[in-house]
Amino acid sequence: MMTKEQVIKVLKNVNSPEAEEIFNKADQIREKFFKDEVHLRAIIEISNYCVKDCLYCGLNRENKKLKRYRMEREEILKAVEKASNFGFKTIVIQSGEDPYISSEFIGEIIAKIKEKFDVAVTLSLGERKFEDFLKWKEIGADRYLLKFETSDLNLYQKSH
């Protein structure tokens, strides 16, 4: 068993026999669980407004160079239709943490997508109330993507 430091050293030299061994093992594990499938997801960024000031994210509220936008309901549904017609089977509705985007609005979007298209719906809208997650699941959302950047308290506080 290699230590973390040994793995890092090996991976810094990607052409080494040791690195090739690690890549081959990773590929065997991928093959075991996922075969040779490729899953494409259409990401529809419905808003780039965000109340957070995360240092690593370009959407953060302090980014004054970013031209901000919010998509309207019909724009979102047209983008979903286009993605569905292209053959995407998962639609990711994503935004910065934008309080203007209400739980009701997202619920209406989910309902329309599920009514009109044969796709899975993944939401990624930042931190929300637990009741929102339950409501969206009941309406038809298939999954929620909540990005977890670090469990290191000092790094979290510094970057947020």
mmCIF file of C-alpha atoms in Angstrom:
data_model
loop_
_atom_site.group_PDB
_atom_site.id
_atom_site.type_symbol
_atom_site.label_atom_id
_atom_site.label_comp_id
_atom_site.label_asym_id
_atom_site.label_seq_id
_atom_site.Cartn_x
_atom_site.Cartn_y
_atom_site.Cartn_z
ATOM 1 C CA MET A 1 0.000 0.000 0.000
ATOM 2 C CA MET A 2 1.401 3.365 -1.028
ATOM 3 C CA THR A 3 1.262 6.431 1.150
ATOM 4 C CA LYS A 4 -0.438 9.579 -0.102
ATOM 5 C CA GLU A 5 2.958 11.210 -0.611
ATOM 6 C CA GLN A 6 4.184 8.232 -2.684
ATOM 7 C CA VAL A 7 1.073 8.358 -4.888
ATOM 8 C CA ILE A 8 1.552 12.096 -5.463
ATOM 9 C CA LYS A 9 5.209 11.552 -6.370
ATOM 10 C CA VAL A 10 4.285 8.804 -8.851
ATOM 11 C CA LEU A 11 1.462 10.817 -10.426
ATOM 12 C CA LYS A 12 3.754 13.790 -10.970
ATOM 13 C CA ASN A 13 5.663 11.571 -13.378
ATOM 14 C CA VAL A 14 2.753 10.286 -15.470
ATOM 15 C CA ASN A 15 5.035 8.436 -17.891
ATOM 16 C CA SER A 16 6.564 6.224 -15.209
ATOM 17 C CA PRO A 17 5.780 2.479 -15.028
ATOM 18 C CA GLU A 18 4.332 3.048 -11.541
ATOM 19 C CA ALA A 19 1.911 5.687 -12.825
ATOM 20 C CA GLU A 20 0.883 3.410 -15.682
ATOM 21 C CA GLU A 21 0.135 0.685 -13.138
ATOM 22 C CA ILE A 22 -2.097 3.067 -11.148
ATOM 23 C CA PHE A 23 -3.906 4.203 -14.318
ATOM 24 C CA ASN A 24 -4.456 0.585 -15.401
ATOM 25 C CA LYS A 25 -5.892 -0.338 -11.992
ATOM 26 C CA ALA A 26 -8.187 2.717 -12.068
ATOM 27 C CA ASP A 27 -9.346 1.710 -15.545
ATOM 28 C CA GLN A 28 -10.102 -1.841 -14.351
ATOM 29 C CA ILE A 29 -12.230 -0.460 -11.517
ATOM 30 C CA ARG A 30 -14.051 1.895 -13.912
ATOM 31 C CA GLU A 31 -14.682 -1.023 -16.297
ATOM 32 C CA LYS A 32 -16.027 -3.197 -13.472
ATOM 33 C CA PHE A 33 -18.643 -0.651 -12.393
ATOM 34 C CA PHE A 34 -19.395 1.369 -15.536
ATOM 35 C CA LYS A 35 -18.327 -0.774 -18.511
ATOM 36 C CA ASP A 36 -17.637 1.467 -21.492
ATOM 37 C CA GLU A 37 -20.693 3.646 -21.022
ATOM 38 C CA VAL A 38 -20.545 7.379 -21.417
ATOM 39 C CA HIS A 39 -23.277 9.447 -19.819
ATOM 40 C CA LEU A 40 -23.753 12.940 -21.197
ATOM 41 C CA ARG A 41 -25.655 15.553 -19.272
ATOM 42 C CA ALA A 42 -26.956 18.834 -20.603
ATOM 43 C CA ILE A 43 -26.214 21.629 -18.165
ATOM 44 C CA ILE A 44 -28.521 24.616 -18.355
ATOM 45 C CA GLU A 45 -27.176 27.495 -16.273
ATOM 46 C CA ILE A 46 -30.407 29.371 -15.528
ATOM 47 C CA SER A 47 -28.777 32.171 -13.530
ATOM 48 C CA ASN A 48 -25.289 33.351 -12.769
ATOM 49 C CA TYR A 49 -26.290 35.505 -9.812
ATOM 50 C CA CYS A 50 -24.966 34.343 -6.451
ATOM 51 C CA VAL A 51 -25.100 35.684 -2.913
ATOM 52 C CA LYS A 52 -21.987 33.772 -1.874
ATOM 53 C CA ASP A 53 -18.433 35.067 -2.070
ATOM 54 C CA CYS A 54 -16.533 31.807 -2.585
ATOM 55 C CA LEU A 55 -12.983 32.629 -3.656
ATOM 56 C CA TYR A 56 -12.707 29.675 -6.069
ATOM 57 C CA CYS A 57 -15.911 30.423 -8.020
ATOM 58 C CA GLY A 58 -16.311 32.846 -10.901
ATOM 59 C CA LEU A 59 -19.984 33.423 -10.044
ATOM 60 C CA ASN A 60 -19.227 34.925 -6.637
ATOM 61 C CA ARG A 61 -21.052 38.120 -5.793
ATOM 62 C CA GLU A 62 -17.863 40.210 -5.835
ATOM 63 C CA ASN A 63 -17.115 39.438 -9.492
ATOM 64 C CA LYS A 64 -18.060 42.809 -10.989
ATOM 65 C CA LYS A 65 -16.762 41.886 -14.462
ATOM 66 C CA LEU A 66 -19.368 39.179 -14.978
ATOM 67 C CA LYS A 67 -22.436 40.107 -17.022
ATOM 68 C CA ARG A 68 -25.294 38.759 -14.912
ATOM 69 C CA TYR A 69 -28.410 37.070 -16.272
ATOM 70 C CA ARG A 70 -31.447 35.023 -15.288
ATOM 71 C CA MET A 71 -33.305 32.861 -17.773
ATOM 72 C CA GLU A 72 -37.066 33.099 -18.065
ATOM 73 C CA ARG A 73 -39.308 30.013 -17.856
ATOM 74 C CA GLU A 74 -39.793 29.749 -21.629
ATOM 75 C CA GLU A 75 -36.065 30.150 -22.310
ATOM 76 C CA ILE A 76 -35.328 27.302 -19.919
ATOM 77 C CA LEU A 77 -37.952 25.031 -21.486
ATOM 78 C CA LYS A 78 -36.671 25.788 -25.004
ATOM 79 C CA ALA A 79 -33.142 24.884 -23.894
ATOM 80 C CA VAL A 80 -34.456 21.640 -22.367
ATOM 81 C CA GLU A 81 -36.322 20.837 -25.589
ATOM 82 C CA LYS A 82 -33.179 21.421 -27.641
ATOM 83 C CA ALA A 83 -31.087 19.245 -25.308
ATOM 84 C CA SER A 84 -33.711 16.500 -25.386
ATOM 85 C CA ASN A 85 -33.823 16.622 -29.187
ATOM 86 C CA PHE A 86 -30.035 16.242 -29.217
ATOM 87 C CA GLY A 87 -30.489 13.025 -27.250
ATOM 88 C CA PHE A 88 -29.474 14.093 -23.747
ATOM 89 C CA LYS A 89 -31.176 11.921 -21.136
ATOM 90 C CA THR A 90 -30.241 14.022 -18.102
ATOM 91 C CA ILE A 91 -30.860 17.736 -17.796
ATOM 92 C CA VAL A 92 -29.002 19.642 -15.075
ATOM 93 C CA ILE A 93 -30.732 22.851 -14.013
ATOM 94 C CA GLN A 94 -27.970 24.870 -12.383
ATOM 95 C CA SER A 95 -27.364 28.342 -11.009
ATOM 96 C CA GLY A 96 -25.435 30.308 -8.483
ATOM 97 C CA GLU A 97 -27.060 30.616 -5.085
ATOM 98 C CA ASP A 98 -29.719 33.032 -6.290
ATOM 99 C CA PRO A 99 -32.542 33.816 -3.807
ATOM 100 C CA TYR A 100 -34.556 35.361 -6.649
ATOM 101 C CA ILE A 101 -35.132 31.837 -8.007
ATOM 102 C CA SER A 102 -37.982 30.625 -5.837
ATOM 103 C CA SER A 103 -38.825 27.091 -4.867
ATOM 104 C CA GLU A 104 -42.156 27.497 -6.673
ATOM 105 C CA PHE A 105 -40.454 28.579 -9.911
ATOM 106 C CA ILE A 106 -38.168 25.529 -9.833
ATOM 107 C CA GLY A 107 -41.153 23.298 -9.050
ATOM 108 C CA GLU A 108 -42.982 24.627 -12.119
ATOM 109 C CA ILE A 109 -39.919 24.010 -14.286
ATOM 110 C CA ILE A 110 -39.548 20.438 -13.014
ATOM 111 C CA ALA A 111 -43.241 19.712 -13.617
ATOM 112 C CA LYS A 112 -43.123 21.062 -17.195
ATOM 113 C CA ILE A 113 -39.950 19.143 -18.022
ATOM 114 C CA LYS A 114 -41.381 15.885 -16.673
ATOM 115 C CA GLU A 115 -44.666 16.494 -18.497
ATOM 116 C CA LYS A 116 -43.067 17.166 -21.903
ATOM 117 C CA PHE A 117 -39.763 15.268 -21.990
ATOM 118 C CA ASP A 118 -38.430 11.804 -21.211
ATOM 119 C CA VAL A 119 -35.371 12.964 -19.251
ATOM 120 C CA ALA A 120 -33.953 12.821 -15.751
ATOM 121 C CA VAL A 121 -33.769 16.142 -13.929
ATOM 122 C CA THR A 122 -30.804 17.020 -11.752
ATOM 123 C CA LEU A 123 -30.846 20.293 -9.824
ATOM 124 C CA SER A 124 -27.788 22.215 -8.668
ATOM 125 C CA LEU A 125 -28.932 25.473 -7.089
ATOM 126 C CA GLY A 126 -26.746 25.774 -4.009
ATOM 127 C CA GLU A 127 -27.814 25.404 -0.408
ATOM 128 C CA ARG A 128 -31.592 25.291 0.004
ATOM 129 C CA LYS A 129 -34.123 24.436 2.691
ATOM 130 C CA PHE A 130 -34.774 20.733 3.240
ATOM 131 C CA GLU A 131 -38.458 21.354 2.462
ATOM 132 C CA ASP A 132 -37.457 22.530 -1.041
ATOM 133 C CA PHE A 133 -35.595 19.284 -1.680
ATOM 134 C CA LEU A 134 -38.625 17.246 -0.575
ATOM 135 C CA LYS A 135 -41.010 19.302 -2.682
ATOM 136 C CA TRP A 136 -38.841 19.066 -5.806
ATOM 137 C CA LYS A 137 -38.428 15.299 -5.333
ATOM 138 C CA GLU A 138 -42.210 14.895 -5.063
ATOM 139 C CA ILE A 139 -42.694 16.930 -8.241
ATOM 140 C CA GLY A 140 -40.230 14.761 -10.136
ATOM 141 C CA ALA A 141 -36.614 15.863 -9.642
ATOM 142 C CA ASP A 142 -34.370 12.822 -9.866
ATOM 143 C CA ARG A 143 -31.319 14.100 -8.011
ATOM 144 C CA TYR A 144 -29.699 17.109 -6.420
ATOM 145 C CA LEU A 145 -26.061 18.051 -6.874
ATOM 146 C CA LEU A 146 -24.675 19.952 -3.905
ATOM 147 C CA LYS A 147 -21.030 20.743 -4.388
ATOM 148 C CA PHE A 148 -18.803 19.955 -1.446
ATOM 149 C CA GLU A 149 -15.458 21.692 -1.828
ATOM 150 C CA THR A 150 -13.705 20.905 1.468
ATOM 151 C CA SER A 151 -14.229 19.470 4.938
ATOM 152 C CA ASP A 152 -11.225 21.374 6.280
ATOM 153 C CA LEU A 153 -12.793 24.039 8.525
ATOM 154 C CA ASN A 154 -9.914 26.527 8.146
ATOM 155 C CA LEU A 155 -9.862 26.208 4.344
ATOM 156 C CA TYR A 156 -13.661 26.456 4.215
ATOM 157 C CA GLN A 157 -13.712 29.640 6.292
ATOM 158 C CA LYS A 158 -10.899 31.148 4.230
ATOM 159 C CA SER A 159 -12.531 30.389 0.871
ATOM 160 C CA HIS A 160 -16.078 31.294 1.887
#
